[in-house]
Coordinates of C-alpha atoms in Angstrom, one line a residue:
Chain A
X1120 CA -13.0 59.1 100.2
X1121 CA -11.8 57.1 102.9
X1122 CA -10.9 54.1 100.9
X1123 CA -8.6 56.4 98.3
X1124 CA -6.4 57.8 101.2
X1125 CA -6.6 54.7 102.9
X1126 CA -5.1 52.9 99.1
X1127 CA -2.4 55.9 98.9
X1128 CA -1.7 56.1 102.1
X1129 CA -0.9 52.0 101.3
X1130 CA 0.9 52.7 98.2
X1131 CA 2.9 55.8 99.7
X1132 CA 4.3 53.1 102.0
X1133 CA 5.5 51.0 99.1
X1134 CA 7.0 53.5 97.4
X1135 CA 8.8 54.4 100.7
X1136 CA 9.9 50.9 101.1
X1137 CA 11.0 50.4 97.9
X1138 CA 13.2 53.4 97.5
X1139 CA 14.7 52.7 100.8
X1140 CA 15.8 49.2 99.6
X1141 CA 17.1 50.9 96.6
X1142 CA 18.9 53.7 98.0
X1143 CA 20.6 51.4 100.6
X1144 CA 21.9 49.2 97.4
X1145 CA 23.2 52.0 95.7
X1146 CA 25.3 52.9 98.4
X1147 CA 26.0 49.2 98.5
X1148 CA 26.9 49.2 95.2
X1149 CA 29.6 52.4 95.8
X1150 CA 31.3 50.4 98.5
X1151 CA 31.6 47.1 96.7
X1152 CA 32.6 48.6 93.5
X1153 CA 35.3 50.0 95.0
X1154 CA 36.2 47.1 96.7
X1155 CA 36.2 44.4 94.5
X1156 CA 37.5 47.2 91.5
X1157 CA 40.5 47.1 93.9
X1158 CA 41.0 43.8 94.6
X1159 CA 41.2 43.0 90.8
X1160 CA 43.4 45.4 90.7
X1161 CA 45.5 43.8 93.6
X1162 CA 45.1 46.7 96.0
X1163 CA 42.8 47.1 98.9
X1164 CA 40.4 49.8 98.4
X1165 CA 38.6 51.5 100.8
X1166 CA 40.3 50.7 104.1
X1167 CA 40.0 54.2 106.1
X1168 CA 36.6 54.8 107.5
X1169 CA 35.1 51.5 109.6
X1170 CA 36.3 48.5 109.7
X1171 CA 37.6 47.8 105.5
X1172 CA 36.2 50.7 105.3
X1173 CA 32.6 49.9 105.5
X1174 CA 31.4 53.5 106.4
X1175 CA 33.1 55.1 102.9
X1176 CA 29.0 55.3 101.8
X1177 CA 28.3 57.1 104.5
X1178 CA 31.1 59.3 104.6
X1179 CA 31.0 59.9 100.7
X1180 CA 27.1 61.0 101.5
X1181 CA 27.9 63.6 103.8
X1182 CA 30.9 65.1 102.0
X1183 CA 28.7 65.4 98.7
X1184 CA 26.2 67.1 100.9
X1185 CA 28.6 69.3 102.1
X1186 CA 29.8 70.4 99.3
X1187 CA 29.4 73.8 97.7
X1188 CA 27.3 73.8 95.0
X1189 CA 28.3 75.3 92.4
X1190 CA 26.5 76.4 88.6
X1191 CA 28.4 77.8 86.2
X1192 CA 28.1 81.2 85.0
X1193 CA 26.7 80.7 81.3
X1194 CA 24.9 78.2 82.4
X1195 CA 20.9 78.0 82.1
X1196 CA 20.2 78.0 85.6
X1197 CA 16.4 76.6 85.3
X1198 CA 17.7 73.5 83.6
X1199 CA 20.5 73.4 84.8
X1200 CA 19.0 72.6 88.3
X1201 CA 15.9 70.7 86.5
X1202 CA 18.2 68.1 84.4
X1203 CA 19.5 66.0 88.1
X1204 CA 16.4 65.5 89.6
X1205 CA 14.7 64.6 86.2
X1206 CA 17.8 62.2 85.4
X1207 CA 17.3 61.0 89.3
X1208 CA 13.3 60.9 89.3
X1209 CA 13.4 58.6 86.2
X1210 CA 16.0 56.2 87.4
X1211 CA 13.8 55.3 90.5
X1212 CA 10.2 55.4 89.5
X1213 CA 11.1 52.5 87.0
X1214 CA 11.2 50.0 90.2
X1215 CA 7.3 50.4 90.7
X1216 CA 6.5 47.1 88.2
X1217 CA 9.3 45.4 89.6
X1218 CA 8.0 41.8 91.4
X1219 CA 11.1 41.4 93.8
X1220 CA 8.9 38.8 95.5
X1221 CA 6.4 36.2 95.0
X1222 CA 3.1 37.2 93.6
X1223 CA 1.0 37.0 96.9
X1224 CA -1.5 39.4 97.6
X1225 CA -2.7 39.8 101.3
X1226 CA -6.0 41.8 102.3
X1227 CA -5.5 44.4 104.7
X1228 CA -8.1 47.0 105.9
X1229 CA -10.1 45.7 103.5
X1230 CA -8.6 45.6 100.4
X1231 CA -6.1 43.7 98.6
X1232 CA -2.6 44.2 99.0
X1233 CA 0.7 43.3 96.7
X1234 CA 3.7 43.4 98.8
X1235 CA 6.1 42.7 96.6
X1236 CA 5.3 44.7 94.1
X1237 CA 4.0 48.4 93.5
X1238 CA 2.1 48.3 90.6
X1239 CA 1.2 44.9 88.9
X1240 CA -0.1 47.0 85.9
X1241 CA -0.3 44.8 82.9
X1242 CA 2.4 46.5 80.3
X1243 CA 5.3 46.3 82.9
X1244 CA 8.0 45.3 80.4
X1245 CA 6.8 48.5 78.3
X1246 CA 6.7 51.0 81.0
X1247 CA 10.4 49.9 82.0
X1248 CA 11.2 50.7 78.3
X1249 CA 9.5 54.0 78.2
X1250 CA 11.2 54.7 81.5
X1251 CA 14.6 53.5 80.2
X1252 CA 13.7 55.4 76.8
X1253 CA 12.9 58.7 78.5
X1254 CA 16.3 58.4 80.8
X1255 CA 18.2 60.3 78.0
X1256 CA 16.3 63.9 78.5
X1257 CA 18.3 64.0 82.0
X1258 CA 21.5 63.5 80.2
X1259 CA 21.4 65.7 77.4
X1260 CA 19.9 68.6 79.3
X1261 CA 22.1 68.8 81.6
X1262 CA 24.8 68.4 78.8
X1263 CA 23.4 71.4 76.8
X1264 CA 22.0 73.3 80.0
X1265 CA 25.8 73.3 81.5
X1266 CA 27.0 75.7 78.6
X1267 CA 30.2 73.6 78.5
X1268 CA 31.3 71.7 75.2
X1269 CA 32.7 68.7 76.8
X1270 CA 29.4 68.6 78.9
X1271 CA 27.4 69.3 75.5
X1272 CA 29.7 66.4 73.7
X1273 CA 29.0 64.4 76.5
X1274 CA 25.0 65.0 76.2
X1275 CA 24.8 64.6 72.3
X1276 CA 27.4 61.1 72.8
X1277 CA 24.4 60.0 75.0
X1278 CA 21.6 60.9 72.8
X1279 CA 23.0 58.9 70.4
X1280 CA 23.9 55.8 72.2
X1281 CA 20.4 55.6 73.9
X1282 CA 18.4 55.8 70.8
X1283 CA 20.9 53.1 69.4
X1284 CA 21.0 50.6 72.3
X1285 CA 17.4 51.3 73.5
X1286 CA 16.3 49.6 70.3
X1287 CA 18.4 46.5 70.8
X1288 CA 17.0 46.2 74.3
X1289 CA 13.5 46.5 73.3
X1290 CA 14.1 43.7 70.3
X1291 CA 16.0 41.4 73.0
X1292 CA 12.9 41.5 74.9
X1293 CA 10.3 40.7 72.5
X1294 CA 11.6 36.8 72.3
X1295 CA 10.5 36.2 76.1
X1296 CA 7.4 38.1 75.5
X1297 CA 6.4 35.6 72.6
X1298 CA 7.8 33.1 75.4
X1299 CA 5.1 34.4 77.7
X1300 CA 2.8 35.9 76.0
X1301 CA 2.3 38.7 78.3
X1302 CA 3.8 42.0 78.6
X1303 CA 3.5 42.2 82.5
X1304 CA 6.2 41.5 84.8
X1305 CA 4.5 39.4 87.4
X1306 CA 3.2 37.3 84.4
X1307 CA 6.3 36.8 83.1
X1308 CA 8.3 35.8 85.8
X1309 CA 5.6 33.3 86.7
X1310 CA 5.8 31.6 83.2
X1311 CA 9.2 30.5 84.3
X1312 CA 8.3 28.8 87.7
X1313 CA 9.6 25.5 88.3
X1314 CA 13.4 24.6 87.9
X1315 CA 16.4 26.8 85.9
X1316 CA 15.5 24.8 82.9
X1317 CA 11.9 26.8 82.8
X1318 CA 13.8 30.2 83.0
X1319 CA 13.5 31.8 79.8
X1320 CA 17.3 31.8 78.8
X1321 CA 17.3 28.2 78.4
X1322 CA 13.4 27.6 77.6
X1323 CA 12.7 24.3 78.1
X1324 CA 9.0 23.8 77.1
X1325 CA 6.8 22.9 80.4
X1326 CA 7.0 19.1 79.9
X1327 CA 10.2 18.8 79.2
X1328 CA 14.1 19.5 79.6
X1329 CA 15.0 20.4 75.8
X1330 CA 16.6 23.8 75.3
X1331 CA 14.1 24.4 72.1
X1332 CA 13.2 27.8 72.7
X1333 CA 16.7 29.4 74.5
X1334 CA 16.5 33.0 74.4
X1335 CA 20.3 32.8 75.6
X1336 CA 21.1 34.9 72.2
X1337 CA 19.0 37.4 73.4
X1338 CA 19.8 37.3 76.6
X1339 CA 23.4 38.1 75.5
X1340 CA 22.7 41.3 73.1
X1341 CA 20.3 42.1 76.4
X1342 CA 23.0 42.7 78.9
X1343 CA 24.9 44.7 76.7
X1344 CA 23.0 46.5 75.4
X1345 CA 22.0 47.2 79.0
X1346 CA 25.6 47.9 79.9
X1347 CA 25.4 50.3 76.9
X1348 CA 22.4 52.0 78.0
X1349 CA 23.8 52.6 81.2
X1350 CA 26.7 54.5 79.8
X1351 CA 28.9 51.7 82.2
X1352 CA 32.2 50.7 80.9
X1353 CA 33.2 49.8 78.3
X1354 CA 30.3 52.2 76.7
X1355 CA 30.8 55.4 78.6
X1356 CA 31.4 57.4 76.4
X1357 CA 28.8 60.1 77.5
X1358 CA 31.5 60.6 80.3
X1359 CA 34.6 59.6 78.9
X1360 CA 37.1 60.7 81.3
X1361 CA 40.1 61.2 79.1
X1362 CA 38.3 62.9 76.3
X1363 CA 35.8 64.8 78.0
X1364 CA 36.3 65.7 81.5
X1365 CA 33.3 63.9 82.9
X1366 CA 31.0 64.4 80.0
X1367 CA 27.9 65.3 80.5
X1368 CA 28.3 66.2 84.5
X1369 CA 31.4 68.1 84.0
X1370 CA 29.9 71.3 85.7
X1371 CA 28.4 69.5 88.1
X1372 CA 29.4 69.5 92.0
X1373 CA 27.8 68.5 95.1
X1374 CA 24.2 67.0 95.9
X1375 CA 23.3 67.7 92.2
X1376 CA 27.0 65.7 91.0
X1377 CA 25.3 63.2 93.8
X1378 CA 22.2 63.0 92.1
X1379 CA 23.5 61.8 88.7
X1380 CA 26.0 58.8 90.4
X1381 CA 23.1 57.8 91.9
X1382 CA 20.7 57.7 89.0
X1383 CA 23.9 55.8 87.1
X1384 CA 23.4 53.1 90.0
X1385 CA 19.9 53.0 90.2
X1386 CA 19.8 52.3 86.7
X1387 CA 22.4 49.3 87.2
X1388 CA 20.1 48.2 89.6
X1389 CA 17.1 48.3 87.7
X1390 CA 18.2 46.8 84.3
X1391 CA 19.4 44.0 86.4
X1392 CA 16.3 43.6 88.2
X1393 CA 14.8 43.6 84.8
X1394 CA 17.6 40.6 83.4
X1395 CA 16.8 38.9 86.1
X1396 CA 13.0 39.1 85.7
X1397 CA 13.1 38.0 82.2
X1398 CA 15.6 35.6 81.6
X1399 CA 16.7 34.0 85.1
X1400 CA 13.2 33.5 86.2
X1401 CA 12.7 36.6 88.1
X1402 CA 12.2 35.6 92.2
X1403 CA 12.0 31.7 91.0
X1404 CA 14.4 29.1 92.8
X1405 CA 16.4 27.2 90.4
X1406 CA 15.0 23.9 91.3
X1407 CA 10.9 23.7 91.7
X1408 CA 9.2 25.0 94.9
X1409 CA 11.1 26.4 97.8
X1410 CA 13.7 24.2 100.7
X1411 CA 11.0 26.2 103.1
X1412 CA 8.4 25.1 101.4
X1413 CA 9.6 21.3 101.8
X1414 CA 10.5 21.6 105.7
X1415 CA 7.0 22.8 106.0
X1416 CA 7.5 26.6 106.8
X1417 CA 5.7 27.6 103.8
X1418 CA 4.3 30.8 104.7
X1419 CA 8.3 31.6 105.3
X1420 CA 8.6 30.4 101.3
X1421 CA 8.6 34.5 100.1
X1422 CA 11.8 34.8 101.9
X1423 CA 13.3 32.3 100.0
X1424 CA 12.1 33.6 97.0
X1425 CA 13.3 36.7 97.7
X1426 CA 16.6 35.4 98.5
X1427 CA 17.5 33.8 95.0
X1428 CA 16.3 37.5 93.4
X1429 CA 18.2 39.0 95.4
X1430 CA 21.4 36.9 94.4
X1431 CA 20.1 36.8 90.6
X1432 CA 20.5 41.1 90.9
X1433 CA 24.0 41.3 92.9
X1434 CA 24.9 38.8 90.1
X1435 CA 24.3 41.2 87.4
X1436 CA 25.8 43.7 89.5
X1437 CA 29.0 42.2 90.0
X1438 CA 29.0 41.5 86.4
X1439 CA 29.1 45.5 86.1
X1440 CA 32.0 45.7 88.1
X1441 CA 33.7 42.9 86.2
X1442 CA 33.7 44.8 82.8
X1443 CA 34.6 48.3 83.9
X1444 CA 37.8 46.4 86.0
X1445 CA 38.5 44.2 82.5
X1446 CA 37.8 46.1 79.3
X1447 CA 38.8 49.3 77.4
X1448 CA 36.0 51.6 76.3
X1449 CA 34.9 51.6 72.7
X1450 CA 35.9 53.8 70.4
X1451 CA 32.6 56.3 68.8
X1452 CA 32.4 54.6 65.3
X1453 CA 32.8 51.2 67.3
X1454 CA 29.8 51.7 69.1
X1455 CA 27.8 52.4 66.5
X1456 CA 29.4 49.9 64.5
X1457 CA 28.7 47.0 66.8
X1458 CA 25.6 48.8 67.8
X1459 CA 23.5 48.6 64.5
X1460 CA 25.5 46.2 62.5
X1461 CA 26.2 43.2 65.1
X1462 CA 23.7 43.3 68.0
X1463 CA 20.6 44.6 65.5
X1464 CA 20.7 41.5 63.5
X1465 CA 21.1 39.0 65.9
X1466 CA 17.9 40.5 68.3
X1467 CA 16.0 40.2 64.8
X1468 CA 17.6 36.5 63.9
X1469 CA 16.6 35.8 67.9
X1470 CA 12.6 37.2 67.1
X1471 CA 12.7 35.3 63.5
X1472 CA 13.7 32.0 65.1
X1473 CA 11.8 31.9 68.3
X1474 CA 8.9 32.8 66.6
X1475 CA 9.3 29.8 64.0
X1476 CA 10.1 27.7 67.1
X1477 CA 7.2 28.9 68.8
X1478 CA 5.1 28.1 65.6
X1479 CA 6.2 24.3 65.3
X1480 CA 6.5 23.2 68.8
X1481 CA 3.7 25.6 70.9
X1482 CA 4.3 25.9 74.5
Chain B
X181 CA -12.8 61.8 89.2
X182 CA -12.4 60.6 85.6
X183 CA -13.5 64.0 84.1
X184 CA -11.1 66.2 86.5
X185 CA -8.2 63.5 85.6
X186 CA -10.1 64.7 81.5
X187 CA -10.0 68.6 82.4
X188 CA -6.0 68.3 84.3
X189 CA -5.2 66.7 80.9
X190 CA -7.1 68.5 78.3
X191 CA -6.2 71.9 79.9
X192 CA -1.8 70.9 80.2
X193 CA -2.2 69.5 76.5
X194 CA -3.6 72.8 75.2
X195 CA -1.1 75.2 77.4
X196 CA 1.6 72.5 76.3
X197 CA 1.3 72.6 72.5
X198 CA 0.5 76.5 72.4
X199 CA 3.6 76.8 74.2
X200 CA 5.4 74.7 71.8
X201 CA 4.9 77.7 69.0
X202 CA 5.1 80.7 71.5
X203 CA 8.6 80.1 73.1
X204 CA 11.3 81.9 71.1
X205 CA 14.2 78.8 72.7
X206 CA 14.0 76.0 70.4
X207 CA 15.0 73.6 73.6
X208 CA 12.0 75.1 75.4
X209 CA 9.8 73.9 72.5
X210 CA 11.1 70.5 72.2
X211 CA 10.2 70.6 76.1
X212 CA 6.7 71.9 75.9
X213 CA 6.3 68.8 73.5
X214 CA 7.3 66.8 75.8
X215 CA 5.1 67.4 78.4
X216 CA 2.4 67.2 75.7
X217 CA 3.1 63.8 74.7
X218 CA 3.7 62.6 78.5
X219 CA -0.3 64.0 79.0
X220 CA -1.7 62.3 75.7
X221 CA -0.7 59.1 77.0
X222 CA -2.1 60.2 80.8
X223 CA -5.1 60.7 78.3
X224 CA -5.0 57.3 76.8
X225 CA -4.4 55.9 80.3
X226 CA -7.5 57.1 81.0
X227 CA -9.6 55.5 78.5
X228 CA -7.9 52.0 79.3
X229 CA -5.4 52.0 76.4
X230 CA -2.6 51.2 78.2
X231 CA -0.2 49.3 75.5
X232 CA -0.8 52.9 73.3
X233 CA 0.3 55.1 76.1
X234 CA 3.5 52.9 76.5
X235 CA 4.3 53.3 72.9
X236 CA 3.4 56.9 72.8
X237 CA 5.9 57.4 75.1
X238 CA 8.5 55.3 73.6
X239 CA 8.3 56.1 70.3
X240 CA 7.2 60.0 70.6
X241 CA 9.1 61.3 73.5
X242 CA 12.2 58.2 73.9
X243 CA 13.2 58.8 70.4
X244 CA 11.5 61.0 68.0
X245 CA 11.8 64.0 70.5
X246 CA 15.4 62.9 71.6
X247 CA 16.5 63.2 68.2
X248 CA 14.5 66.5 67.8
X249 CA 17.0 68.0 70.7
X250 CA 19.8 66.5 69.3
X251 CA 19.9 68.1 66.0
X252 CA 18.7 71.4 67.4
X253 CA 21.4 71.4 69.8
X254 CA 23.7 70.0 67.5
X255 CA 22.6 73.0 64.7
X256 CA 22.2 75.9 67.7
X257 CA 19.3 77.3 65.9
X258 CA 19.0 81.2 66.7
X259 CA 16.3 82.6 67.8
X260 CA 14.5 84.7 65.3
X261 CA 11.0 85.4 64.9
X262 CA 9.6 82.8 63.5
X263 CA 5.5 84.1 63.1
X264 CA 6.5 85.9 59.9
X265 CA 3.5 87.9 60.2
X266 CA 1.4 85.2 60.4
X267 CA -1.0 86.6 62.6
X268 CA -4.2 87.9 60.7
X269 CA -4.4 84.0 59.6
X270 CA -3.8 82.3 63.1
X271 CA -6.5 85.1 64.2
X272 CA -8.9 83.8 61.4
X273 CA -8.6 80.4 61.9
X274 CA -8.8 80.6 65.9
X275 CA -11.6 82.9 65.8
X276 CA -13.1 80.4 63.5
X277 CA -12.5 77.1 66.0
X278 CA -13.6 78.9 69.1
X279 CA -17.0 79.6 67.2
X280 CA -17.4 76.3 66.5
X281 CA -16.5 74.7 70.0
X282 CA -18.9 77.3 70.8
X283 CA -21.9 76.3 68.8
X284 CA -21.1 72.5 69.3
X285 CA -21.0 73.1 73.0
X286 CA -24.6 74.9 73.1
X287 CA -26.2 72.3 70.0
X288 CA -25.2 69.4 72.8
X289 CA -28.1 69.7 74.2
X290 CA -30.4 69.7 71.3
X291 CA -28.9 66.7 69.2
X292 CA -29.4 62.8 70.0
X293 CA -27.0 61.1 71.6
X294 CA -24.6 59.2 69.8
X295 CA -25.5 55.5 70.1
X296 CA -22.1 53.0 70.7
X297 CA -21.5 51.0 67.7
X298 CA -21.4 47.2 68.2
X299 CA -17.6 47.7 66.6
X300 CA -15.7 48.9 69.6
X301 CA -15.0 45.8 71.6
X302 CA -14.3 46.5 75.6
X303 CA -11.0 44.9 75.9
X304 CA -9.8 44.4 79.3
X305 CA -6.5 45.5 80.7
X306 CA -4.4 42.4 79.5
X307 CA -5.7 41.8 75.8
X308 CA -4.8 45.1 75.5
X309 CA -1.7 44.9 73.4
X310 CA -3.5 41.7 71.8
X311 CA -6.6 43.3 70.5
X312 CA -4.4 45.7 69.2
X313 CA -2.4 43.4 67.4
X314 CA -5.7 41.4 66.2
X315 CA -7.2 44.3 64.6
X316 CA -4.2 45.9 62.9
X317 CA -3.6 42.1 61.2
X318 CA -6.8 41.4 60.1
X319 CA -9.1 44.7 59.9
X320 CA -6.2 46.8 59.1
X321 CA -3.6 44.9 57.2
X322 CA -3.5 46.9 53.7
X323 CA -3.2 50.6 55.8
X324 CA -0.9 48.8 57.9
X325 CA 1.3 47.4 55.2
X326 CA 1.2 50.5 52.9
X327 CA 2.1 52.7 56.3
X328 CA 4.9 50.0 56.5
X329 CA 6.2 50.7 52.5
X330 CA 5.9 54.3 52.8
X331 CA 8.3 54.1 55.9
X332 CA 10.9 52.0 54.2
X333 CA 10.6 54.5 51.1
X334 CA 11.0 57.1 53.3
X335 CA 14.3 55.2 54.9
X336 CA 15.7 54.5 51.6
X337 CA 15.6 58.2 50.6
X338 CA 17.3 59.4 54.0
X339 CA 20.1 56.6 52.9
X340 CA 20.6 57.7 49.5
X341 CA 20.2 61.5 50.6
X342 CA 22.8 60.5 53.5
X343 CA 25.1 59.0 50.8
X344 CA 25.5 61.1 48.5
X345 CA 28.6 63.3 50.0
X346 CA 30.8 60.4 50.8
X347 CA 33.4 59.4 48.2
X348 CA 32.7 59.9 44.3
X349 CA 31.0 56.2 44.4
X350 CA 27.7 57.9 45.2
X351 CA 25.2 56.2 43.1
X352 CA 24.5 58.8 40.2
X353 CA 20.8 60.1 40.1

């Protein structure tokens, strides 16, 4: 019995580590958004608390946990508390399969240890998609639960949109899983070791430089469809502020408001981890081997490693920000348009052709 | 451990899908299914079938449900009573199921046990998804191709049933 506490105590520690590093980038995230949203926008941004404001996070947090909280008075209470911490739970437990590091296991009290990853388990890329799939019940509940129709708009907007972009996503990925020929995470992001021209968006074959099997098409209908499924601009329509209040979190105020702008960055977070796991090589240096590796210091080589994921991710991120500062959101029928009738076919064109590829030149 | 993981499972799917049929609010139904589906695939987990608890979830509870909840929402069903006097049969047929869990639980006992086929291969955790895909190829192509037809009949219809009230250039059937 000793060995099973001893292994959760273990993964309880994880789990603990990795939300910390996740919380700490959401409220990362707040502050840069902010920031860079107002320097594209010629203005400052937060400037008041800290020096340029550095402390906004913190002071945001405190004044949403402050706040009153408030639930409307035709509103079904049950789910109207449950839908948040559903929305919230979902949004972070998606990070378990995530390898933000080199796969390296280390034996400690007798047992083998990942550190840089929860859970190695062997279907990562589908659990992310159930995860991603089951996001929507947060959304919709809350929508329906708040007794409000822009909230209920708002929830039945995103219903819609998930179901539509989720299967884009899911077709995107199915090119780099004939790439790999493996649905895990680790696996995947292992294939592509060895030099940009190994990452999946170009896929160069092992022995050689040739772009033949480029999953840049669906790396494309990937991201945004991701930015869809994230109800980001220029798809947020589930919270379209001049047509709907706030959409689906309309009612909502205080830790439980908190709650839902957090799982919206979380998400961000983990659909770029994702991108960058599948298509820009995951935790891999864009030349072969590691600079620490080279010098010697090769124990020291996971920090490197760790490094170039972690500037893969804040790329992503920053590409967020980009889109909301630069483009209008879509209209309803243009999101289903270009939903179904442009990304669809090209994610199928993308499986048809890398699988013919994959046929006539094996890896 | 495996059988109390078995019991948590079996006993939450049970409670789950009565609940599905008991609770007057459609939204609590579509709920109680949820929580179903999320313990088949704990079930599948279980027995090593990974790649089918994944899909369980995405296709039963990341879209077939969602869509459940949206046109219930979208209709606001009342809530009637929907057992329509229903319950001399439901008594009949329960009364009938428990007797037979019953006997099957007491004849376990008295019957040999069954013997595992050479047929079921023990996959390990990563050819998962392939064995999968091996089988459902070669053993089960034909089921698997006329599942496939009777899906894209079944998609035509909702197309043609979708078209019908746009315009006066609905095709004429």
């Amino acid at each position: 019995m000793t060995e099973i506490s001893l292994r959760l105590a273990v993964s309880f520690a994880q789990i603990l580590a990795e939300m910390s590093i996740v919380m700490v980038t959401v409220a990362t995230m707040t502050y840069f958004e902010r920031k860079i949203l107002g320097w594209m926008q010629d203005r400052m941004g937060p400037m008041e608390v800290g020096p340029y404001g550095l402390l906004q996070p913190v002071a945001d947090g405190i004044k949403l946990f402050f706040k009153e909280d408030i639930i409307p008075a035709g509103a079904n209470r049950a789910m109207f508390k449950l839908a948040p911490v559903l929305t919230m739970v979902i949004a972070m437990i998606g990070f378990a399969v995530i390898p933000f590091g080199p796969d390296v296991s280390m034996t400690m009290f007798g047992m083998t240890i990942k550190p840089f990853v929860v859970a190695d388990i062997n279907i990562g890329v589908l659990y992310i998609l159930a995860i991603a799939s089951i996001g929507a019940y947060g959304i919709i509940l809350g929508g329906w639960a708040s007794n409000s129709k822009y909230s209920l708009l708002g929830g039945l907007r995103s219903a819609a949109q998930v179901i539509s972009y989720e299967l884009n996503v899911g077709l995107a990925i199915v090119g780099v899983l004939l790439l790999a020929g493996t649905l895990s995470l680790v696996q995947i992001t292992e294939a592509q070791a060895g030099g940009f021209w190994h990452w999946f968006i170009w896929g160069g074959r092992p022995d050689g430089f040739f772009p033949i099997h480029t999953q840049i098409f669906a790396f494309v209908v990937f991201v945004i469809s991701a930015v869809a499924e994230t109800n980001r601009i220029p798809f947020d329509l589930p919270e379209a502020e001049s047509e709907l209040v706030a959409g689906f979190f309309t009612e909502y105020s205080g830790m439980r408001f908190a709650f839902y702008v957090t799982a919206e960055y979380a998400n961000m977070l983990l659909v770029s981890c994702v991108a960058a796991s599948l298509f820009l090589g995951g935790w891999n240096a864009p030349y072969p081997g590691t600079i620490l590796e080279y010098i010697g210091l090769e124990q020291l080589a996971w920090i490197e490693h760790i490094a170039w994921f972690t500037v893969k991710v804040y790329f992503f991120l920053f590409l967020f920000i980009w889109l909301r500062a630069t483009l209008p959101r879509l209209r309803y029928d243009q999101l289903m348009r270009f939903g179904w009738k442009v990304m669809l076919p090209i994610a199928l064109g993308n499986i048809v052709i890398t699988a013919l590829t994959l046929y006539f030149f094996p890896r | 451990m495996e059988q109390a993981f078995f019991f948590y499972f079996a006993i939450v799917i049970a409670a789950a899908a009565v609940f599905v049929v008991a609770v007057r609010n459609p939204i609590y139904s579509a709920l109680s299914l949820l929580i179903m589906f999320f313990h088949v695939a704990g079930l599948y987990v279980t027995l090593h079938a990974e790649f089918l608890a994944a899909v369980q979830i995405i296709v039963y509870a990341g879209a077939i449900l969602v869509l459940y909840l949206f046109v219930v929402m979208l209709l606001n069903l009342r809530r009637d009573d929907r057992y329509h006097r229903q319950w001399p049969m439901a008594a009949a047929v329960g009364v009938t199921l428990v007797l037979e869990a019953i006997v099957l639980t007491a004849m376990k006992g008295w019957t040999a046990p069954v013997v595992a086929t050479g047929t079921e291969t023990t996959v390990g955790g990563a050819g998962n998804a392939e064995a999968i895909g091996d089988v459902l190829y070669s053993t089960y192509l034909f089921p698997f191709e006329v599942a496939s037809v009777i899906l894209l009949v079944a998609m035509i219809g909702a197309i043609i049933l979708a078209k019908k009230d746009v315009g006066g250039d609905a095709p004429q059937l």
